mmCIF file of C-alpha atoms and ligand atoms in Angstrom:
data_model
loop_
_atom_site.group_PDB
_atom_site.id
_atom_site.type_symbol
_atom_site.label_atom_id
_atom_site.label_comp_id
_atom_site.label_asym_id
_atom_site.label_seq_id
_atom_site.Cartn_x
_atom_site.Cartn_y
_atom_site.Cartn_z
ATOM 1 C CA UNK A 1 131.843 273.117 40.025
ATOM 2 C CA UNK A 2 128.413 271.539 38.304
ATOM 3 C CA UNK A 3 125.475 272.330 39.385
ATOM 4 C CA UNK A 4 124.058 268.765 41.248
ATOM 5 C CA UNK A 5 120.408 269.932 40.186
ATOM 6 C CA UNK A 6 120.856 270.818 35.911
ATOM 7 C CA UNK A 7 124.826 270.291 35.316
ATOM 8 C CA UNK A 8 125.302 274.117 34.112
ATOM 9 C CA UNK A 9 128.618 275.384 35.646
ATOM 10 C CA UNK A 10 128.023 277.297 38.914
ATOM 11 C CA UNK A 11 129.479 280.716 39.235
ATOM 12 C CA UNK A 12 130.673 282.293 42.516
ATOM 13 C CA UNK A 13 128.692 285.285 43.792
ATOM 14 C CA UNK A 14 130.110 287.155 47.069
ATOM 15 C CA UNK A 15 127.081 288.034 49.841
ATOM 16 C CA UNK A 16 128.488 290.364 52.200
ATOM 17 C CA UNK A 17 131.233 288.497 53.811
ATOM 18 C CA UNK A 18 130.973 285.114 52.369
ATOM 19 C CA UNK A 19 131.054 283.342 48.614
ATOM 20 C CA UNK A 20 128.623 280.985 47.163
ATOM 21 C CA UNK A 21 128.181 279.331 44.184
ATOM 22 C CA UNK A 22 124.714 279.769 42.353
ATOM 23 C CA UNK A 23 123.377 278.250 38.928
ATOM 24 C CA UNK A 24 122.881 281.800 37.495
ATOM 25 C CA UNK A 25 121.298 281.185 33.982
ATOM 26 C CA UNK A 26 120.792 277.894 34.723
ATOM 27 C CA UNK A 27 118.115 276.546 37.624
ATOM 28 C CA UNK A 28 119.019 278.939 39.977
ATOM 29 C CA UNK A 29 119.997 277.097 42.644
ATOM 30 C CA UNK A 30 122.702 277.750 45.309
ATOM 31 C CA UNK A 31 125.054 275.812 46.461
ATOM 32 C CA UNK A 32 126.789 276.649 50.356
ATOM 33 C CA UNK A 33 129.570 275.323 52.353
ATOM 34 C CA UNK A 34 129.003 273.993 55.600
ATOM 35 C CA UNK A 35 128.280 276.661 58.004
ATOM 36 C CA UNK A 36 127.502 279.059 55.243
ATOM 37 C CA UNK A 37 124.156 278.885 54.926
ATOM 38 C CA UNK A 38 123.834 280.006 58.699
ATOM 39 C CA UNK A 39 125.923 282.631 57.599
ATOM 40 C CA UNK A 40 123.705 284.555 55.094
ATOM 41 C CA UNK A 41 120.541 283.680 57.628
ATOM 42 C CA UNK A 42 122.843 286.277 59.787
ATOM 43 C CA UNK A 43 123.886 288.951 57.017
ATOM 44 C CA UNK A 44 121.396 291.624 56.814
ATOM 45 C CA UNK A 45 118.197 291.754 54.727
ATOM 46 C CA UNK A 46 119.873 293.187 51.598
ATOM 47 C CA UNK A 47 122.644 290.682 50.970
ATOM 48 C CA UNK A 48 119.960 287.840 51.405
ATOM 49 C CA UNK A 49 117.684 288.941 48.871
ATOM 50 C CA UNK A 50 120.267 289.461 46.029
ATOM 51 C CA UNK A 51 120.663 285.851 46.365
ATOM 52 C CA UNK A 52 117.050 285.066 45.742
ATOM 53 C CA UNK A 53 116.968 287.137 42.280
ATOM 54 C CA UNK A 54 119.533 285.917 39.811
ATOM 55 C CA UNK A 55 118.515 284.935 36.548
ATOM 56 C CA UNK A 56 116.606 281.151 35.794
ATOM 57 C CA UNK A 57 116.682 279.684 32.572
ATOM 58 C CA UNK A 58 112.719 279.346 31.950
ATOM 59 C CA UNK A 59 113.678 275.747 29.879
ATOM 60 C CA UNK A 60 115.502 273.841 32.627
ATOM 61 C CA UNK A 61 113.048 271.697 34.711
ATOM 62 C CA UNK A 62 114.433 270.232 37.615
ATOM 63 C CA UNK A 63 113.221 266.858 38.848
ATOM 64 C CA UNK A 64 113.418 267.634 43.220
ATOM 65 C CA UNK A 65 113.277 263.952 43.420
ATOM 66 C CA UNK A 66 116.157 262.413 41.758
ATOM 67 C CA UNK A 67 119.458 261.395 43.879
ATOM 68 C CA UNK A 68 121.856 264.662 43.520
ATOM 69 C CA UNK A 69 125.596 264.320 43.538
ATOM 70 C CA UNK A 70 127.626 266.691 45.536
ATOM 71 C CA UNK A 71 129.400 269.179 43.587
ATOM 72 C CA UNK A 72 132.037 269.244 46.017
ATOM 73 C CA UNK A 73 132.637 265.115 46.951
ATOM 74 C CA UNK A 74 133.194 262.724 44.153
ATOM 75 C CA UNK A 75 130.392 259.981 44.152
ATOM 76 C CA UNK A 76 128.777 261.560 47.245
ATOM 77 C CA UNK A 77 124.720 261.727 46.854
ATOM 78 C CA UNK A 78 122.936 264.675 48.821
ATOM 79 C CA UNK A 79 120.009 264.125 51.397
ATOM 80 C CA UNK A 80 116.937 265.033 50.717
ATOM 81 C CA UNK A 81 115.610 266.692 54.025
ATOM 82 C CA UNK A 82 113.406 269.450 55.705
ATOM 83 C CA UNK A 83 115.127 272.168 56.841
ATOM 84 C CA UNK A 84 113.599 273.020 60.036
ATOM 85 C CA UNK A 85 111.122 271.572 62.681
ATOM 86 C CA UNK A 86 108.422 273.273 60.616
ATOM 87 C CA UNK A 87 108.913 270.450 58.098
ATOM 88 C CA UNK A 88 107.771 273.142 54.848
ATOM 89 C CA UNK A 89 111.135 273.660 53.167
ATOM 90 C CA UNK A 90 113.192 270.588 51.907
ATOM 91 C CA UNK A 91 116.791 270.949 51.165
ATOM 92 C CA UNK A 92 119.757 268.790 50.158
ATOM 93 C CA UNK A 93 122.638 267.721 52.161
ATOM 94 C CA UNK A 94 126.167 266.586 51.452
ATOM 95 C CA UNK A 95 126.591 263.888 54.123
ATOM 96 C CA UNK A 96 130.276 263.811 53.815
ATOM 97 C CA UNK A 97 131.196 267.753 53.566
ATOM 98 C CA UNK A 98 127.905 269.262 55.189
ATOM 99 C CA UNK A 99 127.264 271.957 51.822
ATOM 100 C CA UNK A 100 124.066 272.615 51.262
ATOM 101 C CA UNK A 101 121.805 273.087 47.903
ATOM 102 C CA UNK A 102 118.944 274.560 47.465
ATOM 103 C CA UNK A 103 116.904 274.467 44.620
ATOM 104 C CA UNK A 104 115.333 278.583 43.664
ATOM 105 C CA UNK A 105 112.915 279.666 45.725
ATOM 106 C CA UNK A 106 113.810 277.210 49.271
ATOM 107 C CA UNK A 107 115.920 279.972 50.167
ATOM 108 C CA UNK A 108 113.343 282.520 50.099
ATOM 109 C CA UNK A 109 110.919 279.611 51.199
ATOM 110 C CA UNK A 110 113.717 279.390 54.394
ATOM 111 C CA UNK A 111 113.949 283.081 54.735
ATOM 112 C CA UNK A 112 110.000 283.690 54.662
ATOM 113 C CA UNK A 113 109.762 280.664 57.663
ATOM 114 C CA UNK A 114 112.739 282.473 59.462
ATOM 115 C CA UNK A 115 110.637 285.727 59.627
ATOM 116 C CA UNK A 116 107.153 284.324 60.437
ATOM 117 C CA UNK A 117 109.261 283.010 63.673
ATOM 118 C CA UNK A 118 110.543 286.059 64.263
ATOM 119 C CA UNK A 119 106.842 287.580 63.398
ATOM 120 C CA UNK A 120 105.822 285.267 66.082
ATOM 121 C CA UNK A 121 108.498 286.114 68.663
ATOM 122 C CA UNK A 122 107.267 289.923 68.168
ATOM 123 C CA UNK A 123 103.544 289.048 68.593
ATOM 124 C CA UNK A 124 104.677 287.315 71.654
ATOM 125 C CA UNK A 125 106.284 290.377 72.973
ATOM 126 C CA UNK A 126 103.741 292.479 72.363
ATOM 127 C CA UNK A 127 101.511 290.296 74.078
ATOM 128 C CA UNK A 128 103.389 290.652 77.198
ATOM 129 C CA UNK A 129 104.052 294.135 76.744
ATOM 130 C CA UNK A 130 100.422 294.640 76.848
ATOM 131 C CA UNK A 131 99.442 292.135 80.114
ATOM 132 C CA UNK A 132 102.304 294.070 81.618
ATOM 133 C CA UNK A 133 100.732 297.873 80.728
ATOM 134 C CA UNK A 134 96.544 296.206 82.275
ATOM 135 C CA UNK A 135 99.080 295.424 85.226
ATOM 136 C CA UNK A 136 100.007 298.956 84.983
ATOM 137 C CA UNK A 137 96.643 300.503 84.734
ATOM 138 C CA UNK A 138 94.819 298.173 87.166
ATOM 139 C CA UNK A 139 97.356 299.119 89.472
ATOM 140 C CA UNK A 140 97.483 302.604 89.417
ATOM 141 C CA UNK A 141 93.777 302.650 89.343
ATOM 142 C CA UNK A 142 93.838 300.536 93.161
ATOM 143 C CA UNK A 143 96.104 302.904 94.298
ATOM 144 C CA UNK A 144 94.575 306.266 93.501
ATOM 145 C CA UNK A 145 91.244 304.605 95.065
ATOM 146 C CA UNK A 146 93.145 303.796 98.173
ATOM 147 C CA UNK A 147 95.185 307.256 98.175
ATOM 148 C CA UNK A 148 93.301 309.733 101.200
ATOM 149 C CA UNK A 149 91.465 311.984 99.699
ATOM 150 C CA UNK A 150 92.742 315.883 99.018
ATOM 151 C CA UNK A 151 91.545 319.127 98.530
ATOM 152 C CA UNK A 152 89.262 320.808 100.475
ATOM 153 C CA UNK A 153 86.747 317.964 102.152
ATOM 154 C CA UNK A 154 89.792 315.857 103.379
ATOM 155 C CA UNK A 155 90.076 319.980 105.227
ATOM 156 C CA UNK A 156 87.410 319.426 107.159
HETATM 157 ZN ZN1 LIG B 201 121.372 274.392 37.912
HETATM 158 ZN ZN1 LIG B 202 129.998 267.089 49.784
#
């Protein structure tokens, strides 16, 4: 297969389960099936960052906004589009086999927006966690105020 972005041939790299093909000493680009790319957003941290290291050929400049063929689908152009709702990562889409390529760096670009999210779910937690433990305290404070008194004057 040649690479849609600089026309080097792409080799296959296995991540965890799965097989891609990246432009390693080209662009450094990946290519991924349809469905893949979910598939190393699930594979733990360590499989997903050997794909964002392999080697770039310093030379090769790659123009983001010319038409791409699919290196799957004869005469098929990919679609230029963001990747999520956040609209900061653009990506490009085989319309006919649903691959995926993605120029160096959109992957970690993809995987850095992925944990802010989850950075933001945590926050969110937390925040709730703590409402919860004022609950906690405001409550135990009403209730030792209301609790009768012990000791030796409640004796009396
Ligand atoms: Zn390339
Ligand atoms: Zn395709």
């Amino acid at each position: 297969m040649k690479c849609p972005a600089c026309h080097n041939e792409l080799s296959q790299l296995q991540v965890g389960s799965l097989i891609v093909d990246v432009c390693d000493g080209g662009c450094a680009g990946v290519w991924f099936d349809a469905f893949e790319l979910q598939r190393v957003d699930e594979q733990e941290e360590e499989a997903g960052e050997r794909l964002i290291e392999f080697r770039c050929d310093p030379r090769i400049v790659v123009d983001a906004s010319r038409k791409r063929d699919c290196p799957r689908c004869p005469g098929i152009k990919l679609h230029r589009h963001f990747f999520s709702a956040r609209r900061r990562v653009e990506v490009d889409e085989c319309p006919n086999c649903g691959g995926y390529w993605l120029d160096a760096g959109e992957l970690a670009a993809i995987r850095a927006e992925k944990k802010a999210e989850q950075l933001t779910h945590d926050q969110a937690r937390n925040a709730t966690l703590s409402s919860k433990t004022i609950r906690f305290l405001y409550e135990a404070q009403t209730q030792a105020r209301n609790r009768p008194q012990s000791g030796p004057t409640a004796n009396l």
